[in-house]
Coordinates of C-alpha atoms (C1' of nucleotides) in Angstrom, one line a residue:
Chain W
M603 CA -0.4 -0.3 -0.4
K604 CA 1.7 3.3 -1.1
G605 CA -1.1 5.4 0.7
V606 CA -4.6 6.7 -0.3
G607 CA -3.4 10.4 -0.8
R608 CA -0.9 9.1 -3.3
R609 CA -3.3 7.6 -5.2
I610 CA -6.0 9.9 -5.4
Q611 CA -2.9 12.3 -6.6
D612 CA -2.2 9.7 -9.4
D613 CA -5.5 8.8 -10.5
L614 CA -6.2 12.3 -11.4
S615 CA -2.9 13.3 -12.7
R616 CA -3.3 10.6 -15.3
L617 CA -6.9 11.7 -16.1
I618 CA -5.6 15.2 -16.6
L619 CA -2.5 14.8 -18.3
S620 CA -3.9 11.8 -20.2
G621 CA -6.4 15.0 -21.4
E622 CA -9.4 12.6 -20.5
W623 CA -10.3 15.9 -18.4
A624 CA -10.7 19.1 -20.1
P625 CA -9.3 22.1 -18.7
G626 CA -12.1 23.7 -16.9
R627 CA -14.3 20.2 -15.7
R628 CA -14.8 20.2 -12.3
T629 CA -12.5 17.9 -10.0
P630 CA -14.7 15.7 -7.2
T631 CA -14.8 17.7 -4.3
E632 CA -13.3 16.6 -1.0
A633 CA -16.1 14.7 1.0
E634 CA -16.9 13.0 -2.6
L635 CA -13.2 11.5 -2.3
M636 CA -13.1 11.1 1.3
A637 CA -16.3 8.5 0.2
E638 CA -14.4 6.9 -3.3
Y639 CA -11.3 6.4 -2.0
G640 CA -12.7 5.6 2.3
C641 CA -10.1 8.2 3.4
S642 CA -10.2 11.0 6.0
R643 CA -10.9 14.9 4.8
M644 CA -7.1 15.5 5.4
T645 CA -6.2 13.3 3.0
A646 CA -8.5 14.3 0.3
S647 CA -7.7 18.0 1.3
R648 CA -4.0 17.4 1.2
A649 CA -3.9 15.1 -2.2
M650 CA -5.9 18.2 -3.9
S651 CA -4.0 21.0 -2.3
D652 CA -0.5 19.3 -3.6
L653 CA -1.8 18.9 -7.2
A654 CA -2.5 22.7 -7.0
A655 CA 0.9 23.3 -5.9
R656 CA 2.0 21.3 -9.3
G657 CA -0.1 23.1 -11.3
L658 CA -2.7 20.5 -12.2
V659 CA -5.7 22.0 -11.1
T660 CA -7.4 25.3 -9.5
R661 CA -8.7 25.7 -6.5
R662 CA -11.0 28.3 -4.9
R663 CA -13.3 28.6 -1.9
R664 CA -17.2 27.7 -2.3
A665 CA -16.3 27.6 -6.6
G666 CA -14.8 24.4 -5.8
T667 CA -11.7 22.5 -8.0
V668 CA -11.2 22.9 -11.8
V669 CA -8.2 21.1 -14.0
A670 CA -6.3 24.0 -14.5
H671 CA -5.8 25.3 -17.9
P672 CA -2.6 25.2 -19.4
P673 CA -0.6 28.4 -18.5
V674 CA -0.5 31.5 -20.7
H675 CA 2.8 32.1 -20.7
S676 CA 4.0 28.8 -20.8
T677 CA 6.6 27.8 -17.5
S678 CA 8.7 26.5 -20.0
V679 CA 10.4 27.7 -23.2
L680 CA 9.6 24.5 -25.1
D681 CA 5.7 25.0 -25.0
I682 CA 6.1 27.8 -28.0
A683 CA 5.8 25.3 -31.1
D684 CA 1.8 26.6 -30.9
I685 CA 2.6 29.8 -33.2
Q686 CA -1.3 30.1 -33.6
A687 CA -1.9 30.4 -29.5
E688 CA 1.2 32.9 -29.2
I689 CA -0.1 35.2 -31.8
E690 CA -3.7 35.4 -30.5
A691 CA -2.3 35.0 -26.3
R692 CA -0.2 38.7 -27.7
G693 CA -4.0 39.9 -29.3
M694 CA -3.4 39.6 -33.0
R695 CA -5.5 37.7 -35.6
W696 CA -3.7 34.6 -36.6
A697 CA -4.0 33.1 -40.4
H698 CA -1.6 30.8 -42.2
R699 CA -1.3 30.3 -45.6
L700 CA 0.1 26.7 -47.0
L701 CA 2.7 27.2 -49.2
D702 CA 4.4 23.8 -49.7
R703 CA 3.1 20.1 -49.4
Q704 CA 5.0 17.0 -50.4
E705 CA 4.7 13.1 -49.5
R706 CA 7.9 11.3 -50.1
S707 CA 10.0 8.8 -48.3
A708 CA 12.3 9.5 -45.8
S709 CA 15.6 10.1 -46.2
P710 CA 18.6 8.6 -43.9
D711 CA 18.7 11.9 -42.0
E712 CA 15.0 11.3 -41.2
R713 CA 14.9 8.1 -40.5
W714 CA 14.0 8.5 -36.9
L715 CA 10.4 9.7 -38.7
G716 CA 9.5 6.2 -39.6
D717 CA 9.4 4.1 -42.5
A718 CA 6.0 5.3 -43.8
G719 CA 7.0 7.7 -45.7
V720 CA 6.5 11.5 -44.2
L721 CA 4.7 14.4 -45.1
A722 CA 6.8 18.1 -46.1
V723 CA 5.0 20.9 -45.5
T724 CA 5.6 24.6 -45.7
V725 CA 3.5 26.9 -43.8
L726 CA 3.7 30.8 -43.6
H727 CA 2.1 31.9 -40.2
L728 CA 0.7 35.5 -40.8
A729 CA -0.5 38.1 -37.3
D730 CA -2.9 40.9 -38.2
D731 CA -2.4 39.9 -41.6
D732 CA 2.4 40.5 -41.5
P733 CA 4.4 37.6 -42.1
F734 CA 5.3 36.2 -38.7
A735 CA 6.6 32.9 -39.0
L736 CA 7.8 31.1 -41.9
E737 CA 7.5 26.9 -40.9
R738 CA 8.7 23.8 -42.5
R739 CA 7.6 20.8 -41.0
L740 CA 8.1 17.2 -41.7
I741 CA 5.8 14.7 -40.2
G742 CA 5.9 10.8 -39.6
L743 CA 3.7 8.8 -41.4
K744 CA 4.1 5.9 -39.2
A745 CA 3.4 7.8 -36.0
A746 CA 0.6 10.1 -37.9
P747 CA -1.0 8.5 -40.6
D748 CA -4.1 10.8 -40.2
A749 CA -2.0 13.4 -41.3
R750 CA -2.3 12.4 -44.7
D751 CA -6.0 13.0 -45.3
V752 CA -5.3 16.5 -43.6
D753 CA -6.3 19.9 -45.5
F754 CA -3.5 21.9 -44.0
A755 CA -4.4 25.0 -45.9
V756 CA -7.0 24.8 -43.1
H757 CA -5.7 23.2 -39.7
A758 CA -2.1 24.5 -39.3
P759 CA -0.2 21.5 -38.7
G760 CA 1.3 22.4 -35.5
R761 CA -1.7 22.6 -33.8
W762 CA -3.3 19.6 -35.5
L763 CA -0.1 17.7 -34.2
L764 CA -0.8 19.1 -31.0
D765 CA -4.4 18.2 -30.6
H766 CA -4.4 14.7 -32.5
S767 CA -0.8 13.1 -32.4
P768 CA 0.4 12.4 -28.3
W769 CA 4.0 12.3 -27.7
T770 CA 6.0 11.6 -24.9
D771 CA 9.3 13.5 -25.5
G772 CA 10.6 16.4 -27.5
E773 CA 13.9 18.5 -27.9
H774 CA 14.4 22.0 -29.2
R775 CA 17.4 23.8 -30.6
I776 CA 17.2 27.6 -30.5
A777 CA 19.2 29.4 -32.5
A778 CA 20.0 33.0 -34.0
V779 CA 20.4 32.5 -38.0
A780 CA 20.8 35.4 -41.0
A781 CA 17.6 35.3 -43.0
D782 CA 18.4 32.9 -45.8
R783 CA 16.9 33.5 -49.3
D784 CA 13.2 31.7 -48.7
A785 CA 13.0 33.8 -45.1
T786 CA 13.6 37.1 -47.1
E787 CA 11.4 36.3 -49.6
A788 CA 8.3 34.4 -47.2
L789 CA 8.8 36.8 -44.2
D790 CA 9.8 39.9 -46.3
L791 CA 13.2 41.0 -44.6
A792 CA 16.1 42.2 -45.4
P793 CA 18.9 39.4 -46.6
G794 CA 21.2 38.9 -43.8
E795 CA 18.6 40.4 -41.3
A796 CA 18.9 38.2 -37.9
C797 CA 16.1 35.8 -36.9
L798 CA 15.4 33.1 -34.5
R799 CA 15.3 29.6 -35.6
I800 CA 13.2 26.9 -33.6
E801 CA 14.1 23.2 -34.7
R802 CA 12.0 21.2 -32.6
R803 CA 11.7 17.4 -32.6
T804 CA 9.0 15.1 -30.9
W805 CA 9.1 11.3 -30.4
A806 CA 6.5 8.6 -29.2
D807 CA 7.9 6.4 -27.3
D808 CA 10.9 6.3 -29.6
L809 CA 9.1 6.2 -32.9
G810 CA 9.6 10.3 -34.5
V811 CA 6.9 12.4 -35.0
T812 CA 7.4 15.3 -36.4
W813 CA 10.2 17.9 -36.7
A814 CA 9.6 21.5 -37.9
W815 CA 11.5 24.5 -38.1
Q816 CA 10.2 27.5 -37.3
T817 CA 11.8 31.0 -38.4
F818 CA 11.0 34.0 -36.7
P819 CA 12.3 37.8 -37.6
G820 CA 14.4 38.3 -34.6
Q821 CA 12.7 41.8 -34.2
A822 CA 9.1 40.6 -33.7
Y823 CA 9.5 37.9 -31.7
D824 CA 11.6 36.7 -28.5
L825 CA 10.9 33.4 -26.1
V826 CA 9.4 34.2 -22.7
A827 CA 10.0 31.4 -19.9
R828 CA 9.3 31.3 -16.5
F829 CA 11.2 28.4 -14.4
A830 CA 12.3 27.6 -11.1
P831 CA 15.4 25.9 -10.0
A832 CA 16.1 22.5 -11.4
R833 CA 17.0 19.9 -8.0
Q834 CA 19.0 17.7 -7.3
D835 CA 16.8 16.6 -4.1
P836 CA 15.8 12.8 -4.3
R837 CA 12.0 12.5 -3.9
Chain Z
M1380 CA -3.2 35.6 11.6
K1381 CA -2.4 33.8 8.3
G1382 CA -1.8 30.3 10.3
V1383 CA 1.1 28.8 12.3
G1384 CA 2.4 27.1 9.3
R1385 CA 2.9 29.7 6.8
R1386 CA 4.7 31.3 9.7
I1387 CA 7.0 28.5 9.7
Q1388 CA 7.6 28.7 6.2
D1389 CA 7.7 32.8 6.3
D1390 CA 10.6 32.1 8.9
L1391 CA 12.6 29.2 7.7
S1392 CA 12.4 30.3 4.0
R1393 CA 14.0 34.1 5.1
L1394 CA 16.7 32.2 7.0
I1395 CA 17.5 30.1 4.1
L1396 CA 16.8 32.3 1.1
S1397 CA 19.3 35.4 2.5
G1398 CA 21.9 32.8 3.4
E1399 CA 21.8 32.5 7.0
W1400 CA 21.3 29.4 7.4
A1401 CA 24.0 27.7 4.9
P1402 CA 23.2 24.9 2.8
G1403 CA 24.0 21.8 4.6
R1404 CA 22.9 23.2 8.0
R1405 CA 20.1 20.9 9.7
T1406 CA 16.7 22.9 10.5
P1407 CA 15.2 22.1 13.8
T1408 CA 13.1 18.8 13.7
E1409 CA 9.5 18.6 13.3
A1410 CA 9.3 18.3 17.4
E1411 CA 11.2 21.4 17.8
L1412 CA 9.0 23.3 15.8
M1413 CA 6.1 21.9 18.0
A1414 CA 7.3 23.0 20.8
E1415 CA 9.0 26.8 19.2
Y1416 CA 5.3 28.0 17.3
G1417 CA 2.9 25.6 20.3
C1418 CA 1.8 23.7 16.8
S1419 CA 0.2 20.2 16.4
R1420 CA 3.1 17.5 15.0
M1421 CA 0.3 18.0 11.4
T1422 CA 1.2 21.5 11.3
A1423 CA 5.4 21.7 11.6
S1424 CA 5.2 18.5 9.1
R1425 CA 3.3 20.4 6.7
A1426 CA 5.1 23.4 6.7
M1427 CA 8.5 21.6 6.2
S1428 CA 7.1 19.6 3.3
D1429 CA 6.1 22.1 1.7
L1430 CA 9.2 23.8 1.8
A1431 CA 10.5 20.3 0.8
A1432 CA 8.3 20.7 -3.0
R1433 CA 9.5 24.2 -3.2
G1434 CA 13.0 22.9 -2.7
L1435 CA 14.5 24.7 -0.3
V1436 CA 15.2 21.9 2.0
T1437 CA 15.4 18.3 1.5
R1438 CA 14.0 16.0 4.2
R1439 CA 15.0 12.4 5.0
R1440 CA 14.1 9.9 7.4
R1441 CA 16.3 9.5 10.1
A1442 CA 18.8 12.3 9.4
G1443 CA 16.4 14.9 9.4
T1444 CA 15.9 17.9 7.9
V1445 CA 18.4 20.1 6.2
V1446 CA 19.0 23.2 4.2
A1447 CA 19.2 22.4 0.2
H1448 CA 22.0 22.9 -1.9
P1449 CA 22.1 24.9 -4.7
P1450 CA 20.0 23.5 -7.9
V1451 CA 22.3 21.3 -10.0
H1452 CA 22.7 22.1 -13.8
S1453 CA 20.3 19.8 -16.0
T1454 CA 19.7 19.3 -19.3
S1455 CA 17.3 22.0 -19.9
V1456 CA 17.8 25.3 -22.1
L1457 CA 17.3 26.9 -18.5
D1458 CA 20.7 26.0 -17.2
I1459 CA 22.5 28.1 -19.9
A1460 CA 23.2 30.6 -17.8
D1461 CA 26.9 28.6 -16.1
I1462 CA 28.5 29.5 -19.5
Q1463 CA 32.1 27.7 -17.8
A1464 CA 30.2 24.3 -17.5
E1465 CA 28.7 24.2 -21.6
I1466 CA 31.8 25.4 -22.7
E1467 CA 33.6 22.7 -20.7
A1468 CA 31.1 20.1 -21.7
R1469 CA 32.1 21.4 -25.1
G1470 CA 35.9 20.1 -24.3
M1471 CA 36.8 23.6 -24.8
R1472 CA 38.6 25.4 -22.5
W1473 CA 37.0 28.1 -20.9
A1474 CA 38.2 31.6 -19.3
H1475 CA 36.6 35.0 -19.0
R1476 CA 38.0 38.2 -18.4
L1477 CA 36.6 41.2 -16.2
L1478 CA 36.0 44.5 -18.5
D1479 CA 33.9 46.2 -16.2
R1480 CA 32.6 46.8 -12.3
Q1481 CA 30.7 49.3 -10.9
E1482 CA 28.8 49.8 -7.8
R1483 CA 26.0 51.8 -8.0
S1484 CA 22.0 53.1 -7.2
A1485 CA 18.9 50.8 -8.9
S1486 CA 17.8 52.6 -11.6
P1487 CA 13.7 52.7 -11.1
D1488 CA 14.0 49.3 -14.1
E1489 CA 16.1 48.2 -11.3
R1490 CA 14.3 48.6 -8.3
W1491 CA 13.1 45.1 -8.0
L1492 CA 16.4 44.0 -7.4
G1493 CA 16.2 45.6 -4.7
D1494 CA 17.6 49.0 -2.6
A1495 CA 21.1 48.1 -1.4
G1496 CA 22.2 49.4 -4.6
V1497 CA 23.0 46.8 -7.3
L1498 CA 26.9 45.9 -9.0
A1499 CA 27.6 46.0 -12.7
V1500 CA 29.8 43.8 -14.1
T1501 CA 30.6 43.2 -17.8
V1502 CA 32.6 39.9 -18.4
L1503 CA 33.8 38.6 -21.5
H1504 CA 33.6 34.3 -22.1
L1505 CA 36.4 32.9 -24.2
A1506 CA 36.0 29.3 -25.7
D1507 CA 40.3 28.2 -26.4
D1508 CA 41.1 31.8 -26.1
D1509 CA 38.2 33.2 -28.6
P1510 CA 35.5 34.9 -27.7
F1511 CA 32.5 33.0 -27.0
A1512 CA 29.9 35.1 -25.6
L1513 CA 29.4 38.9 -24.1
E1514 CA 27.7 39.3 -20.3
R1515 CA 26.7 42.1 -18.4
R1516 CA 25.2 41.6 -15.5
L1517 CA 23.7 43.3 -12.5
I1518 CA 24.0 41.5 -9.1
G1519 CA 21.4 43.3 -6.2
L1520 CA 23.4 43.7 -3.3
K1521 CA 20.0 43.6 -1.4
A1522 CA 19.7 39.6 -2.4
A1523 CA 23.6 39.1 -2.3
P1524 CA 25.8 41.4 -0.6
D1525 CA 28.0 39.1 -0.5
A1526 CA 28.6 39.7 -3.9
R1527 CA 30.6 43.4 -2.9
D1528 CA 33.4 40.9 -1.6
V1529 CA 33.9 39.1 -4.8
D1530 CA 37.2 39.6 -7.7
F1531 CA 34.8 38.9 -10.1
A1532 CA 38.3 38.2 -12.7
V1533 CA 38.6 35.3 -10.9
H1534 CA 35.0 33.9 -10.5
A1535 CA 32.6 34.3 -13.2
P1536 CA 29.6 35.8 -11.6
G1537 CA 27.3 33.8 -13.5
R1538 CA 28.8 30.7 -11.5
W1539 CA 29.5 32.4 -8.2
L1540 CA 25.9 33.3 -7.9
L1541 CA 24.5 29.9 -8.8
D1542 CA 27.1 28.8 -6.3
H1543 CA 26.1 31.3 -3.2
S1544 CA 23.3 32.7 -4.0
P1545 CA 19.6 30.5 -3.8
W1546 CA 16.8 31.6 -6.1
T1547 CA 13.5 30.2 -6.3
D1548 CA 12.0 31.9 -9.5
G1549 CA 13.7 32.6 -12.7
E1550 CA 12.7 34.3 -16.2
H1551 CA 14.5 33.8 -19.8
R1552 CA 14.0 35.9 -23.2
I1553 CA 15.6 34.7 -25.5
A1554 CA 15.8 36.5 -29.3
A1555 CA 17.5 37.1 -32.0
V1556 CA 19.2 40.2 -32.5
A1557 CA 22.0 41.9 -34.5
A1558 CA 25.4 42.8 -33.3
D1559 CA 25.5 46.1 -31.3
R1560 CA 28.3 48.2 -31.3
D1561 CA 30.0 46.7 -27.3
A1562 CA 29.6 42.9 -29.2
T1563 CA 31.3 44.0 -32.4
E1564 CA 34.1 44.5 -30.4
A1565 CA 34.1 42.7 -27.5
L1566 CA 33.4 39.4 -29.9
D1567 CA 34.8 40.6 -32.9
L1568 CA 31.9 39.9 -35.3
A1569 CA 30.8 42.0 -38.5
P1570 CA 28.3 44.4 -37.7
G1571 CA 24.7 43.4 -37.6
E1572 CA 25.8 39.8 -37.4
A1573 CA 22.9 37.6 -35.7
C1574 CA 23.4 36.9 -32.4
L1575 CA 21.1 35.4 -29.6
R1576 CA 20.5 37.2 -26.8
I1577 CA 19.5 35.6 -23.2
E1578 CA 18.6 37.7 -20.8
R1579 CA 17.9 36.0 -17.6
R1580 CA 16.0 37.3 -14.3
T1581 CA 16.3 35.3 -11.2
W1582 CA 14.5 36.1 -7.9
A1583 CA 15.0 35.0 -4.6
D1584 CA 11.0 35.0 -2.9
D1585 CA 10.3 38.2 -4.6
L1586 CA 13.5 40.0 -4.0
G1587 CA 15.5 40.2 -7.4
V1588 CA 19.0 38.5 -7.3
T1589 CA 20.4 38.9 -10.3
W1590 CA 19.4 40.7 -14.3
A1591 CA 22.0 39.3 -17.2
W1592 CA 22.5 39.6 -21.0
Q1593 CA 24.4 37.3 -22.7
T1594 CA 25.4 38.1 -26.2
F1595 CA 26.4 34.8 -28.6
P1596 CA 27.4 35.1 -31.7
G1597 CA 24.9 32.8 -34.0
Q1598 CA 26.7 30.4 -35.3
A1599 CA 28.9 29.9 -31.9
Y1600 CA 26.2 28.7 -30.1
D1601 CA 22.1 27.1 -30.1
L1602 CA 20.4 26.4 -27.4
V1603 CA 19.3 22.5 -27.0
A1604 CA 16.6 21.6 -24.7
R1605 CA 15.0 18.0 -24.1
F1606 CA 11.0 18.1 -22.7
A1607 CA 8.2 15.9 -21.9
P1608 CA 4.6 17.5 -22.4
A1609 CA 3.8 17.1 -18.9
R1610 CA 4.7 19.5 -16.8
Q1611 CA 6.2 17.0 -14.2
D1612 CA 6.1 13.3 -13.3
P1613 CA 3.6 12.4 -10.6
R1614 CA 5.3 11.7 -7.4
Chain I
dA1052 C1' 17.0 0.4 19.0
dA1053 C1' 15.9 4.7 18.0
dG1054 C1' 15.1 9.4 16.0
dT1055 C1' 12.9 10.9 11.9
dG1056 C1' 9.8 12.3 8.6
dG1057 C1' 5.3 10.2 6.1
dT1058 C1' 1.1 9.3 6.5
dC1059 C1' -3.5 9.1 8.3
dT1060 C1' -7.3 9.5 11.1
dA1061 C1' -11.5 12.2 13.0
dG1062 C1' -12.8 16.3 14.2
dA1063 C1' -13.6 21.0 14.4
dC1064 C1' -13.6 26.3 13.0
dC1065 C1' -12.8 29.5 9.9
dA1066 C1' -12.7 32.2 5.4
dC1067 C1' -14.4 32.7 1.6
dG1068 C1' -17.6 34.0 -2.1
dC1069 C1' -21.7 32.3 -5.1
dC1070 C1' -26.3 32.0 -5.1
Chain G
dG1115 C1' -27.2 31.4 3.8
dC1116 C1' -24.3 27.5 2.9
dG1117 C1' -21.2 24.9 0.3
dT1118 C1' -16.4 24.9 -0.8
dG1119 C1' -11.7 24.8 0.7
dG1120 C1' -8.0 26.5 4.2
dT1121 C1' -6.0 25.3 8.2
dC1122 C1' -5.3 23.2 12.7
dT1123 C1' -5.4 19.7 16.7
dA1124 C1' -4.3 15.4 19.2
dG1125 C1' -3.5 11.2 18.5
dA1126 C1' -1.6 7.0 16.1
dC1127 C1' 1.1 3.6 13.5
dC1128 C1' 4.7 2.8 9.8
dA1129 C1' 9.2 2.9 7.4
dC1130 C1' 13.4 4.1 6.9
dT1131 C1' 18.2 4.9 7.9
dT1132 C1' 21.3 6.0 11.0
dA1133 C1' 24.3 5.3 15.3

DNA sequence: AAGTGGTCTAGACCACGCC
DNA sequence: GCGTGGTCTAGACCACTTA
């Protein structure tokens, strides 16, 4: 027996992290947890309070406890992939244009995306009708076969993947680069202008899902992250 | 009255964050806190357990509770402040030069660093004797009064702060910028060359500790981070 | 063996904020 | 008002780890 409080936290965090319980959904009250788990109120209260400290739920007296909404300015620089949400969070109107779409087999460099071929798309993101970011993306059709049937002129590929394709690991690479020819054209920049380049790869348990390069004009964009110290404490 | 548990946490976090209690020092046991604050064991236990969750103390059965050591550097983009470790991890020889050091009072923009003045230092980081990064840093003397007595020509300020000054919150801002005049000179760049600019601020509770701007030549540096979709794994 | 933290119970009073 | 969470008490048993 690992402890009832622990079980409550594990059960609820699984439901929340898997998306089964959407943000805003009410969780059981402390009284309901007492009945369901046969524990005292202190135990239920402590468990929920810990979940709140971890940011998974939000508690308010009388209003009850609800599944927390994802952080607005993310807890980490790492969630930046959803350009649509970023633009809208800045109060601007987001739009995108599909510039290119091809299905082909994976090159040796891209083998980690699986052996079912890749979808290569190029998308321009607009904020209030101005070019905001150029995104080139490969999607592994083994991990995300449904992507074949999606019209990426309607759904932006980054957002569609976030909504439809679960992943377990990711990697970012962030660098400053001079604008190349494609970026100069698409983003209407001066040649050589400083741009932020974000390269993002994600996996679902060792199978590659997607590989994206996003280029932002330096003056239009910066990444903000809030964080706490990494800990060496054993749990 | 806001609650005994809260008072315990506030008292101890002040002692720890001010440095009055050094890392490794034993804190009172739960029994001692019960006597000192006249509270029940649950209250003392919960308070200490919350401090542990915040990373300020480390608890082990039988061994007791001790002030936590400053955080370890990990794989995240967030630890980039320690340029020395970054360079050495790449197998290069690290060195630094103190270009400037001034003590002055905080300007209005810098008030969050406290009212005990700030130390402004400029440091050039070298990798294998080549310029690698230019760092300008403000240190809040209220949070880190010991910084006054440190010879930053010997100890790089970023590393010294990591080792000596605990913090609880941080923020990064990452952007691509064209090299300005200082960077052009110090890093031996062409004017306008794309650079990565990392701006980092840290706090100990609500008191600012340091504010740093680091500029890297774009071709010499990128940030890599690995991550997972969930905020944290369940304990 | 004994000291320390980990967790739980059953009950209590209070603070907040929707209705 | 009243349902909800916030916090506290006094006591208990257990788990771990060091001495």
